[in-house]
Coordinates of C-alpha atoms in Angstrom, one line a residue:
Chain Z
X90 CA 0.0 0.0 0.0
X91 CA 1.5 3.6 -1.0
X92 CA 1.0 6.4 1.4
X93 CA 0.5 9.4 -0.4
X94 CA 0.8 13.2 0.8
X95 CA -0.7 15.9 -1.5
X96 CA 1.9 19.0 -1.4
X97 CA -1.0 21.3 -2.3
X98 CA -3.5 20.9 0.8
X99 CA -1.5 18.6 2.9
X100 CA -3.6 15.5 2.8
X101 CA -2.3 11.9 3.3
X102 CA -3.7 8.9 2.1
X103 CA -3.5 5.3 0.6
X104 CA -3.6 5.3 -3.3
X105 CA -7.4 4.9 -3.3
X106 CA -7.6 8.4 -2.3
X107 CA -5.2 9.5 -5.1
X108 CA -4.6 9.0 -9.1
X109 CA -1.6 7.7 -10.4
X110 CA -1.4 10.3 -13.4
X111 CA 1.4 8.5 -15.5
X112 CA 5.1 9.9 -15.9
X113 CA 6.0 13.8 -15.0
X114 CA 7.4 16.5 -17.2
X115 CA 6.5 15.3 -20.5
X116 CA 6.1 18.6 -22.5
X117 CA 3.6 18.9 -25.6
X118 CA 5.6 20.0 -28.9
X119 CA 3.2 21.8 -30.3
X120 CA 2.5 24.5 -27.1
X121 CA 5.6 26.2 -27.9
X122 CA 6.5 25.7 -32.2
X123 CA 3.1 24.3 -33.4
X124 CA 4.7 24.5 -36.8
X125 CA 7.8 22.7 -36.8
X126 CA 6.7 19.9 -34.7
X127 CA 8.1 16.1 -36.5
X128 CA 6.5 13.3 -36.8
X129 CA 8.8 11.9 -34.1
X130 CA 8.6 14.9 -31.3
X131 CA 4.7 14.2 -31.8
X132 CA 5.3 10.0 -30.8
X133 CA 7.9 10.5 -28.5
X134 CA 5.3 13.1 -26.8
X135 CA 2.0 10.3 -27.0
X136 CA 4.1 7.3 -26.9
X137 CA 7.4 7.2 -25.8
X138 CA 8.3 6.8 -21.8
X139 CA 10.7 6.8 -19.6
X140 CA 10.2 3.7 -17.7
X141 CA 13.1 3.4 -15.2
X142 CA 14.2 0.8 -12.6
X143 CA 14.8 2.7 -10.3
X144 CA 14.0 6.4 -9.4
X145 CA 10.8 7.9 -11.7
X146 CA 8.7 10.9 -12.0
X147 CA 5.1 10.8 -12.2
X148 CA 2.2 12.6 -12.2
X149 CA -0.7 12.1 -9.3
X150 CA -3.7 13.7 -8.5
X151 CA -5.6 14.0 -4.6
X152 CA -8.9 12.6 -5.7
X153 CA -10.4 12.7 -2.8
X154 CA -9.1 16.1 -1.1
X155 CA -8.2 19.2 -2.9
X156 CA -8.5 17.6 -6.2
X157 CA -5.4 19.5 -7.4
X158 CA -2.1 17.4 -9.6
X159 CA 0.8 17.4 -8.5
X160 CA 4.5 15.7 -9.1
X161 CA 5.7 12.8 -7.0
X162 CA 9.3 11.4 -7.1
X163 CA 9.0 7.2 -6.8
X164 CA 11.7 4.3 -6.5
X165 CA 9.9 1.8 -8.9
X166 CA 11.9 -1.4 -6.9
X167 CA 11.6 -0.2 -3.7
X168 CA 7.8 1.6 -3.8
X169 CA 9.3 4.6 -1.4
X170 CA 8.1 8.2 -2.2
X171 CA 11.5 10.2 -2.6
X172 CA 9.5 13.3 -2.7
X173 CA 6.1 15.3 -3.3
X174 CA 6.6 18.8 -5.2
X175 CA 3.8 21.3 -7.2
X176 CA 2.6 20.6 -10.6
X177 CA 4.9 23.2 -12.5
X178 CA 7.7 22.9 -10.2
X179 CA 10.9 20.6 -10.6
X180 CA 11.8 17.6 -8.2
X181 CA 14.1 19.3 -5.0
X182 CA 18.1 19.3 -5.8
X183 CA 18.9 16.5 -4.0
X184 CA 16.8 14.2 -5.4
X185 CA 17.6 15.1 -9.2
X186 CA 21.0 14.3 -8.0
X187 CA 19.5 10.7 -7.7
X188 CA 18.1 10.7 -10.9
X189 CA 20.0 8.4 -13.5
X190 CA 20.2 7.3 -17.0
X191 CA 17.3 8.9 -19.0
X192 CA 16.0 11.4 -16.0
X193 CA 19.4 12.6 -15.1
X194 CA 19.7 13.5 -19.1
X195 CA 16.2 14.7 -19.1
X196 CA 16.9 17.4 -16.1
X197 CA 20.5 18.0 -17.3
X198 CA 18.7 19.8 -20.8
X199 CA 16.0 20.9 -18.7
X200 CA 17.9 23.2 -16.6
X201 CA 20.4 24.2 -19.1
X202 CA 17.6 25.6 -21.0
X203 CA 15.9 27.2 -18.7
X204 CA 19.4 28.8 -17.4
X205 CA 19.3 30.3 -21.2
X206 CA 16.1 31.3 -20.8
Chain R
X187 CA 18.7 -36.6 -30.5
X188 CA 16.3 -37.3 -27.3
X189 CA 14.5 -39.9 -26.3
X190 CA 11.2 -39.4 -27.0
X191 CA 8.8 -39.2 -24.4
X192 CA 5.6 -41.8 -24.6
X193 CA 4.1 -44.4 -22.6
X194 CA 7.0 -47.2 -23.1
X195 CA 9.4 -44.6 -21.8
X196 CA 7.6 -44.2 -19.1
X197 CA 6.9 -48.0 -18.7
X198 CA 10.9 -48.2 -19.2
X199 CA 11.8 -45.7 -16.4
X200 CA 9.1 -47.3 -13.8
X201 CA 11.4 -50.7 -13.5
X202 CA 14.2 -48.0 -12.4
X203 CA 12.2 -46.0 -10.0
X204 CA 12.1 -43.0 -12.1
X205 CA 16.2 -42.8 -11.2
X206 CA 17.1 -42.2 -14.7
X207 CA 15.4 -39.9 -16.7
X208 CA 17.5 -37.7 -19.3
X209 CA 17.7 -33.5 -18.2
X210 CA 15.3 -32.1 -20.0
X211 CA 17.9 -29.7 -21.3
X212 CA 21.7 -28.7 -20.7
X213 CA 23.1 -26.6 -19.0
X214 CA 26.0 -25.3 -21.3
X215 CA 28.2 -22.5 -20.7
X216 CA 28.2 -19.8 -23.4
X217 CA 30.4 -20.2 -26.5
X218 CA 32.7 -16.9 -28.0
X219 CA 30.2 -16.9 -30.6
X220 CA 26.9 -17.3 -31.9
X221 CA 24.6 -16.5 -35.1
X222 CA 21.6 -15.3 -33.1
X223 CA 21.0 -14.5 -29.5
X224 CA 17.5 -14.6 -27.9
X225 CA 17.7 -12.2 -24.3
X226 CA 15.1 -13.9 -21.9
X227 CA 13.9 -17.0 -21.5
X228 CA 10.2 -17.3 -21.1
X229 CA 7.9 -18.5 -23.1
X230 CA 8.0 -16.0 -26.1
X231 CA 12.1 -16.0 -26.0
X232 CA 12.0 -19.9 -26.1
X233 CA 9.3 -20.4 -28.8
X234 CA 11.8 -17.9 -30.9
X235 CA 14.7 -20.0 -30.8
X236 CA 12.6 -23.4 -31.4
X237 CA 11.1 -21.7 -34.3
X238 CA 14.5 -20.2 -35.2
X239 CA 16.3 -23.6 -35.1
X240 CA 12.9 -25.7 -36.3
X241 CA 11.8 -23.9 -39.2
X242 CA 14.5 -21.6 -39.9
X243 CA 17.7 -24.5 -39.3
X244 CA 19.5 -21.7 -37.3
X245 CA 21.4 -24.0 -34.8
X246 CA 24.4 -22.0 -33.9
X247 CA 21.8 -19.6 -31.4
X248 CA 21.6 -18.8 -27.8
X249 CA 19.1 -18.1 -25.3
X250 CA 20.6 -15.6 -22.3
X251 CA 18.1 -15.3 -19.1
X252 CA 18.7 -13.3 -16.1
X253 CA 17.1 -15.6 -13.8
X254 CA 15.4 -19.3 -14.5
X255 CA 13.3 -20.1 -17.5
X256 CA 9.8 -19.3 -18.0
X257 CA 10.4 -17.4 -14.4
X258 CA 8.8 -14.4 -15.0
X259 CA 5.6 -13.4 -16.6
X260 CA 5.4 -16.9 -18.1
X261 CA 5.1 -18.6 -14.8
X262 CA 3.0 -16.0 -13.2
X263 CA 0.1 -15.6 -15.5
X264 CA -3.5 -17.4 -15.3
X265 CA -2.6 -19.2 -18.6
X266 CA -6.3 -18.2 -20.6
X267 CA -5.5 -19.2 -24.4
X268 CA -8.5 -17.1 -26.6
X269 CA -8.0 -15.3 -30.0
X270 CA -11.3 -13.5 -30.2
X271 CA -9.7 -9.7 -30.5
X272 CA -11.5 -7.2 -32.7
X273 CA -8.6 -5.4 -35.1
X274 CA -7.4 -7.5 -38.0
X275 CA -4.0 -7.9 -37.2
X276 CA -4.7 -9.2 -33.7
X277 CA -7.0 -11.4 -34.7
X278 CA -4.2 -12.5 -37.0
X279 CA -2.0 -13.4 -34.6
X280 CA -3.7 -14.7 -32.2
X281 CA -5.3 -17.3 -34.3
X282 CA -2.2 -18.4 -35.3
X283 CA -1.0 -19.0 -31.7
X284 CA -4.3 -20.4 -30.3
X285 CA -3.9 -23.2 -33.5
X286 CA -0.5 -23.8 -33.1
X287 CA -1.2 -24.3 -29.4
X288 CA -4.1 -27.0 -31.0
X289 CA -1.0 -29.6 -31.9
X290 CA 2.2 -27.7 -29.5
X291 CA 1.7 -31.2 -27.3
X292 CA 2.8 -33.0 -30.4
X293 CA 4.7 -31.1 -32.2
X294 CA 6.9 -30.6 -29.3
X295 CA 6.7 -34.2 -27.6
X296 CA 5.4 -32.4 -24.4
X297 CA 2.2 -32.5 -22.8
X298 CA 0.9 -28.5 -22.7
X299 CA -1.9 -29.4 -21.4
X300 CA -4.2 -27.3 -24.0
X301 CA -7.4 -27.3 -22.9
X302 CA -9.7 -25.8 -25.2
X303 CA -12.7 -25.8 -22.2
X304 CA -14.1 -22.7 -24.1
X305 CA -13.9 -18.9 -23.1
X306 CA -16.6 -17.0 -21.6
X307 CA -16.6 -13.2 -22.0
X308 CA -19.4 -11.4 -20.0
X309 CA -21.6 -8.4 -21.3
X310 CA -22.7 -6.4 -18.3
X311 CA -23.5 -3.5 -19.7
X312 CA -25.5 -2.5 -23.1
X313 CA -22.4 -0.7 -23.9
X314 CA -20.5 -3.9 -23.2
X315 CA -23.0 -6.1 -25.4
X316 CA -22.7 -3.9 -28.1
X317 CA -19.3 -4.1 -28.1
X318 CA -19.2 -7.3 -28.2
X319 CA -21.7 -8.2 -31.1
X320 CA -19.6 -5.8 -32.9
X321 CA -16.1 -7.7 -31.6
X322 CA -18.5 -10.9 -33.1
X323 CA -19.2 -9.6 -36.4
X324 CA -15.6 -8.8 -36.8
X325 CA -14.3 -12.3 -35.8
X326 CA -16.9 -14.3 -38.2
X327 CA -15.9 -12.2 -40.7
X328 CA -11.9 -12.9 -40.2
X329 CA -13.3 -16.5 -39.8
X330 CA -13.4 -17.3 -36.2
X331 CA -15.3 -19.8 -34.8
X332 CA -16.9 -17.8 -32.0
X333 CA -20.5 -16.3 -31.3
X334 CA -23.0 -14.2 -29.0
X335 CA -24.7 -16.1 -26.5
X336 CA -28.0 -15.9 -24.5
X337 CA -27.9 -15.5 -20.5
X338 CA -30.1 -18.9 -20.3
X339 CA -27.1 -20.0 -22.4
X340 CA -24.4 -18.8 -19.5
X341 CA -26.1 -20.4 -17.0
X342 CA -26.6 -23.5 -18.7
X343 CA -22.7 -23.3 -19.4
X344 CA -21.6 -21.7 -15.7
X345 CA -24.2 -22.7 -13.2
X346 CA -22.1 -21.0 -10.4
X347 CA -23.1 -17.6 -11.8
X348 CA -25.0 -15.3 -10.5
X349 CA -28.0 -14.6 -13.1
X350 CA -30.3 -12.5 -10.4
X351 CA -31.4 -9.6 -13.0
X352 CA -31.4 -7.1 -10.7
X353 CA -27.8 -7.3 -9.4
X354 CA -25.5 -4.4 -10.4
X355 CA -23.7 -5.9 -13.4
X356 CA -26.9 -8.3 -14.6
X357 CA -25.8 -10.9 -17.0
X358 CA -27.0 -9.8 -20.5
X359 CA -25.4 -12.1 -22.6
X360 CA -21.8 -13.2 -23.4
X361 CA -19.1 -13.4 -26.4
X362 CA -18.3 -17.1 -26.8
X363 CA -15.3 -18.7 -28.0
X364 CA -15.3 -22.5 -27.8
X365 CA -12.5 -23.5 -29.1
X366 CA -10.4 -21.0 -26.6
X367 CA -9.2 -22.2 -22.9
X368 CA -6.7 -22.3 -21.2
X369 CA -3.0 -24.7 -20.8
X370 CA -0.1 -25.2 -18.7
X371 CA 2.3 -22.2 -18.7
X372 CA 5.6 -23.8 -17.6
X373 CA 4.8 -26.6 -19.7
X374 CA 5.1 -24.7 -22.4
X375 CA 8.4 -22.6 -21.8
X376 CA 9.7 -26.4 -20.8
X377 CA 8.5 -27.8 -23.5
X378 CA 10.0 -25.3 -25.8
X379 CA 13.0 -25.6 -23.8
X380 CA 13.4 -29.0 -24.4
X381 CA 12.8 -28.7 -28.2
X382 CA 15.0 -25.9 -28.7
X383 CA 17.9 -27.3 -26.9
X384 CA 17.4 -31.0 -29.1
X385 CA 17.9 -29.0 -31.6
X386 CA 21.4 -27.6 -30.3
X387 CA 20.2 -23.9 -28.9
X388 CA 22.2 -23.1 -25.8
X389 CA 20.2 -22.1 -23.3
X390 CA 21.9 -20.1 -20.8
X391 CA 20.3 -19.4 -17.2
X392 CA 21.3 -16.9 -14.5
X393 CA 23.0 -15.2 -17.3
X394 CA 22.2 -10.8 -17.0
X395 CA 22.5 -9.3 -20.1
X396 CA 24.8 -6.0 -18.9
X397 CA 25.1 -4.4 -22.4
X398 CA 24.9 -4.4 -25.9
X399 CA 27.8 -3.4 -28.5
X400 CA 27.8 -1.7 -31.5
X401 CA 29.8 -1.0 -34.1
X402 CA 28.2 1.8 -37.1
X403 CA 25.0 1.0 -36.1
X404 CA 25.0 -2.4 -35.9
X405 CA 24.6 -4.8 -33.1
X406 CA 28.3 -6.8 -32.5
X407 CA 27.7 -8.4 -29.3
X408 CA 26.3 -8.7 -26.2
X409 CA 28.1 -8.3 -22.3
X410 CA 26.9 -10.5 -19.9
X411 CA 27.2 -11.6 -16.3
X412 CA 28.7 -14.5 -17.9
X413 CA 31.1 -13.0 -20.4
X414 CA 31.0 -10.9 -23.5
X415 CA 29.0 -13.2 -26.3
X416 CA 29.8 -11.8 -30.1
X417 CA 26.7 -12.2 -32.3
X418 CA 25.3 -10.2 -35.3
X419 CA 21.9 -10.5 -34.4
X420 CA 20.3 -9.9 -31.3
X421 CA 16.0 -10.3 -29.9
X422 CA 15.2 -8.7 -27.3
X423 CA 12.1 -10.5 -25.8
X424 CA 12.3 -9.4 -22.1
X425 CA 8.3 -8.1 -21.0
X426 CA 8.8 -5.9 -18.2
X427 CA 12.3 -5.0 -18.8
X428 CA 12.4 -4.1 -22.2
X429 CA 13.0 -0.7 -21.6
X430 CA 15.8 -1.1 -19.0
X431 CA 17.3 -3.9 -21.8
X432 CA 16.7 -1.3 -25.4
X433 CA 18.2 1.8 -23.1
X434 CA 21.6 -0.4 -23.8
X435 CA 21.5 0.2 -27.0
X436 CA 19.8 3.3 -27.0
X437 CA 16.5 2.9 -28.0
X438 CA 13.7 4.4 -26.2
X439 CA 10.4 2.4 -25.7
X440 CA 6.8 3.4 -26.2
X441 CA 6.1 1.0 -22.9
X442 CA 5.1 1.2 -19.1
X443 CA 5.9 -1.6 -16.8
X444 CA 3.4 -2.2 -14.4
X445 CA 2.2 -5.3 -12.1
X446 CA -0.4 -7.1 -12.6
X447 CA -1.3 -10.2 -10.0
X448 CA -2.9 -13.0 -10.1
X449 CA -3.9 -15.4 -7.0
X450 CA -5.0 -19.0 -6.2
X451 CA -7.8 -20.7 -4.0
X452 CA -7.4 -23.7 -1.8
X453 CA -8.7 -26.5 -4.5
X454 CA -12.3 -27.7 -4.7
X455 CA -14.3 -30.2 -6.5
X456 CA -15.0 -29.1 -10.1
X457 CA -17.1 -25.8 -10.2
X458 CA -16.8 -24.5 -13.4
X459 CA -15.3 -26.0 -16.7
X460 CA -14.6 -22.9 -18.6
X461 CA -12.6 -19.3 -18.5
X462 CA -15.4 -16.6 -17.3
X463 CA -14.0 -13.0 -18.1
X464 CA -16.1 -10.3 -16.4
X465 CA -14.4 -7.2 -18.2
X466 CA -17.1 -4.6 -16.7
X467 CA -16.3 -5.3 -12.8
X468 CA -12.4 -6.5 -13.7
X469 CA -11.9 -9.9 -13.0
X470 CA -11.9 -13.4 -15.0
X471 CA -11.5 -16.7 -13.1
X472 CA -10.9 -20.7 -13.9
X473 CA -10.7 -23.9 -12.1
X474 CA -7.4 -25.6 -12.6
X475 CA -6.7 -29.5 -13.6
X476 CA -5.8 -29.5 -9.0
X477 CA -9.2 -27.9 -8.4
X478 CA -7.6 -23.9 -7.5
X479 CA -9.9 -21.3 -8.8
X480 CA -7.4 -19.4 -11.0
X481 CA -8.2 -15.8 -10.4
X482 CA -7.1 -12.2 -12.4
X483 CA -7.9 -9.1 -12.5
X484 CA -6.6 -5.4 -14.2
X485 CA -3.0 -4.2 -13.3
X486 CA -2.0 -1.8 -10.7
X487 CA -1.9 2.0 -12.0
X488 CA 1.5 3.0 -11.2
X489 CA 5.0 1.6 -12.8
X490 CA 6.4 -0.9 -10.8
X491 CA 9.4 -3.1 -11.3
X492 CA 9.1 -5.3 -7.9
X493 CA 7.4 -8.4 -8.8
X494 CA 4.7 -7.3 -5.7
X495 CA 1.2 -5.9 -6.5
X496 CA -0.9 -3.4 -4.1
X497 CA -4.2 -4.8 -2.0
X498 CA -6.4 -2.1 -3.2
X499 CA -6.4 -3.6 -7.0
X500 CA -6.7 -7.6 -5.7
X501 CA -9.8 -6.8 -3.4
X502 CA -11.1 -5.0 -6.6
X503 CA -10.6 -8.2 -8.3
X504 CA -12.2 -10.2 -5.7
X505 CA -15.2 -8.3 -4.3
X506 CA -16.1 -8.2 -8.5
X507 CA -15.4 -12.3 -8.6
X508 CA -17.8 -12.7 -5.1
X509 CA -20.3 -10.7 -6.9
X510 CA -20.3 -12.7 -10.1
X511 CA -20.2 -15.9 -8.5
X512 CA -21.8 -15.9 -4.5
X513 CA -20.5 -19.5 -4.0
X514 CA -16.5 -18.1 -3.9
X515 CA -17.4 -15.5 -0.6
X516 CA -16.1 -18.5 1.3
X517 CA -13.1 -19.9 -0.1
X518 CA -9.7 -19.1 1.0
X519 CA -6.8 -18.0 -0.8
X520 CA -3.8 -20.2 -1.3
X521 CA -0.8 -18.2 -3.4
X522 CA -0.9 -14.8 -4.5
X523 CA 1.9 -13.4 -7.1
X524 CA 2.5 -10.6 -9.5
X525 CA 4.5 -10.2 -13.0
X526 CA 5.7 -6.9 -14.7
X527 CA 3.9 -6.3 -17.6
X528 CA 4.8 -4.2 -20.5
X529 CA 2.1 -2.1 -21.3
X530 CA 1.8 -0.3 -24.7
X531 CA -0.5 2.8 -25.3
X532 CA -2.3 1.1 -27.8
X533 CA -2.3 -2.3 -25.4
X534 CA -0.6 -4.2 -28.9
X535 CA 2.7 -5.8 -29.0
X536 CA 5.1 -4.6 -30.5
X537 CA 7.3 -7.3 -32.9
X538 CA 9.7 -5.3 -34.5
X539 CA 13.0 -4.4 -36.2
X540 CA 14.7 -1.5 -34.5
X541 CA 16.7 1.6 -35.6
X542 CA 19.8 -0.5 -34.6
X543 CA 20.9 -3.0 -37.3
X544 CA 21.0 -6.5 -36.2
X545 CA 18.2 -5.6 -33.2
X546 CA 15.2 -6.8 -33.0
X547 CA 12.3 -6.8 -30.2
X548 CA 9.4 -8.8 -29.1
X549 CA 7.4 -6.9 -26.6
X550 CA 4.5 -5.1 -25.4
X551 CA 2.6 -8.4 -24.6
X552 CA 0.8 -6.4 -21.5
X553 CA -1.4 -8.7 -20.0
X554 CA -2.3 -10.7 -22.1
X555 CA 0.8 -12.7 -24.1
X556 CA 0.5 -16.2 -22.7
X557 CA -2.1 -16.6 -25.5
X558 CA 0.5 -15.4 -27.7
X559 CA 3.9 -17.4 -27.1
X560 CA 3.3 -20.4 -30.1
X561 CA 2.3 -17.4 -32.5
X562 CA 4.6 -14.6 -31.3
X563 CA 7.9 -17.0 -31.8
X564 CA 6.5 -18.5 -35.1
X565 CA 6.7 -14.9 -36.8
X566 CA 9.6 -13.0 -34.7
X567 CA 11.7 -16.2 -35.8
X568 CA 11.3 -15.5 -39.4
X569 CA 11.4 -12.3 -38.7
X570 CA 14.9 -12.6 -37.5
X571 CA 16.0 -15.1 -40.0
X572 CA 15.3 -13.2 -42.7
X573 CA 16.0 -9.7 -41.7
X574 CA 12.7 -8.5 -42.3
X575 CA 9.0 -8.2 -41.3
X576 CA 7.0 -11.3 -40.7
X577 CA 3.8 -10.3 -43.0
X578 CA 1.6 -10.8 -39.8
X579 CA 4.6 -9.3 -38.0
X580 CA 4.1 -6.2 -39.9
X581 CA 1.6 -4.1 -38.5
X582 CA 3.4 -4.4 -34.8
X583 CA 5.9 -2.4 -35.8
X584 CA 7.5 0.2 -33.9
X585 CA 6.8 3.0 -36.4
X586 CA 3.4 2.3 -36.0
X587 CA 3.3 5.1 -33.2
X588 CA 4.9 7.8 -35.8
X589 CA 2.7 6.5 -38.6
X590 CA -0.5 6.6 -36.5
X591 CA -1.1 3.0 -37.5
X592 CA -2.0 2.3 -34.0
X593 CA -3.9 -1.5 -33.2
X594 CA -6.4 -0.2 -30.5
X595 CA -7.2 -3.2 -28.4
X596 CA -7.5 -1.2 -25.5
X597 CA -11.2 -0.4 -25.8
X598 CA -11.7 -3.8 -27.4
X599 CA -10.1 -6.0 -24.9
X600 CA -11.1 -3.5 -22.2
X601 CA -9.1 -4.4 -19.2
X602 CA -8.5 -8.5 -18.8
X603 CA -6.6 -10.6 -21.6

């Protein structure tokens, strides 16, 4: 059984109470360039996941309290919630220093962009 | 060659006490080389490399596996054997599986137990019955040998269920497939086992792939936990951990591992002689040859690599199962498990060539590719033996997803395979 906590209005629950929303931070092409989106940035957006063993991001939503989504950081082996952060925020620091393989890569461009930006 | 298993060998081996039966296979350690190499061992991986080496003559072939054969989703699935899927192409392979699955006890000299004890798919909703008939049309028309039937018909064929009218899911009819069923599971990744390795395949156990080399794009070997083992041509038929095995060779994965569980009851007389799926309320159940009820349900939300499913989504399963049949409320439950199933967005597998020359992958089975294993090896052999597209391989290709060619079974099949 997963123990939830919503970081919006505080609530804890099991994962009846909540709704496992599917992987975090996956960005739709065509919000910012509708007109030089690929074939492939669409079916990477719809299709393609990141499906570690290991540490994941995911979306979830507190069905049953504020009814808000937010971001929750998951070990996939071990069950354990790493962390619980806002909808348009990033994971904490310390735990995108956990992150490996494709969600290290992932935040690496992430935050060198937006450093640009 | 083996000795062939049959009713004088067995007579033979009685006068010994059973002391000296043959290994069903060896246990070899990996050679420098090999022409193909198969990564997992369950059912699909092993069908692959009997096909490969039966009907293809590709000897020189290993199978790698992390673990023990047919240890993972092979071994932990509730063995239901129907073809009766709605898009073309499914229907395609699945009808090829379910009648290779008709003779797999011959053709392999292994007893797979097929039992072809008929498959019962409820309609408890008019949304569900419509779907259905329309599921029906689709099958007579690709030739299936399945129909709509009446709820004095489902009755007649499961007296256990529970036909009060006015319950919340009322019976209001069912999709029928007679000639579906069910068989057993490690049967068949041992009997495939055992034919592959007649044949000379090397099948290697406790063997972790680590990664995958290439040279210019193409595929030159594989590193294990046993050595590095050169090859040209690699199939990647790992379920649940396709994307942790493809991310070695840098291909990303349109798939979502998640668990799925299944449980056991303490054994009973015989209750019910066929497969009853109740798709509406999530759950499908069977009585095995030892009397268990063999019992399923939908897969939890969330991705999950541990092999261990969450309560909530088995006592969803259940409460549905008590409801549909009153007479379980009382039994106890013996063994409880759960597999990692690879879950495509389209819930279709995906049997495919990849970007990487020399890779190819067989996965995406979700929950539903025991069914599958006969028909799934038979066409990702040839696909791999010919460097090309099996033509009912085809439309499981990976650039389905760019192409918009998707195989929606996931409204067809709703949730249980």
């Amino acid at each position: 059984m997963l123990v939830v906590k919503c970081p919006v209005c505080g609530a804890e629950g099991d994962e009846t109470d909540f709704h496992a929303g599917g992987q975090a931070h996956v960005r739709r092409p065509a919000t910012t360039d509708p007109a030089h989106v690929t074939d492939e940035e669409q079916s990477n957006y719809l299709f393609i996941r990141i499906n570690p063993k290991g540490l994941h991001f995911e979306r979830w939503r507190c069905d049953r309290g504020c009814g808000k989504w937010f971001h929750a950081a998951r070990d996939t082996v071990t069950m354990e919630f790493k962390a619980f952060y806002g909808i348009t925020e990033l994971p904490p620091a310390d735990v995108i220093a956990q992150a490996k393989g494709q969600w290290a890569e992932y935040f690496a461009n992430r935050l060198t962009s937006e450093n640009k930006a | 060659m083996k000795p062939r298993y049959s009713i004088f060998s067995l007579a033979r081996n009685a006068m010994n006490y059973h002391k000296d039966w043959e290994r069903a296979w060896r246990s070899p350690a990996p050679k420098k080389e090999y022409d193909a190499v198969i990564v997992g061992a369950g059912g699909h991986g092993l069908a692959t490399a009997y096909y490969l080496a039966k009907n293809h003559k590709m000897t020189n072939i290993a199978v790698v596996e992390k673990g023990w054969l047919g240890g993972g989703n092979t071994g932990r699935n509730t063995t239901i054997i129907r073809s009766n899927y709605l898009q073309d192409p499914s229907i395609a392979i699945y009808e090829l599986a379910r009648s290779l699955y008709e003779d797999l006890s011959q053709d392999l000299n292994y007893n797979v137990m097929f039992s072809p004890r008929g498959v019962l798919m409820l309609c408890q909703t008019q949304h569900e019955f419509r779907a259905f008939q329309r599921t029906a049309h689709a099958n007579r028309l690709a030739g299936l040998d399945c129909r709509m039937v009446t709820p004095a018909e489902v009755k007649e064929i499961v007296p256990i269920i529970n036909d009060d009218p006015n319950c919340r899911y009322p019976i209001l009819g069912a999709y029928y497939q007679p000639r579906g069923g069910t068989g057993r599971h490690d049967a068949v990744a041992w009997g495939y086992a055992r034919g592959a390795d007649a044949m000379g395949v090397d099948i290697i156990q406790n063997c972790e792939v680590t990664g995958i080399q290439r040279e210019g794009g193409k595929v030159v070997g594989l590193e294990t936990t046993k050595g590095v083992i050169k090859t040209k041509k690699i199939g990647v038929v790992t379920a649940g951990n396709v994307s942790t095995v493809m991310d070695m060779a840098g291909v990303r994965m349109p798939i979502e591992s998640q668990c799925l569980q299944a449980l056991v009851s303490e054994p009973i007389k015989p209750v019910i002689d066929c497969v009853v799926m109740a798709n509406t309320v999530h759950g499908y159940m069977s009585q095995s040859d030892k009397g268990e009820l063999v019992i399923g349900g939908g897969t939890d939300p969330y991705n999950n690599y541990s092999q261990r499913g969450s309560f909530p989504a088995l006592e969803h399963t259940v409460a549905a199962l008590v409801e549909t049949f009153p007479i379980i409320s009382r039994l106890r439950m013996l063994r409880l498990w759960g597999g990692i199933v690879d879950m495509t967005g389209d819930r279709s597998p995906i049997i495919s060539k990849t970007p990487v020359d020399g890779l190819f992958v067989n996965c995406g089975w979700g929950t539903g590719g025991f069914k599958a294993i006969p028909g799934s090896g038979w066409v990702f052999a040839d696909t791999i033996a010919n460097d090309r597209p099996h033509p009912i391989a085809e439309p499981f290709g990976l650039n389905r997803f760019q192409e918009g060619r998707l195989i929606d079974e996931s409204v067809a099949a709703a949730v249980a395979h």
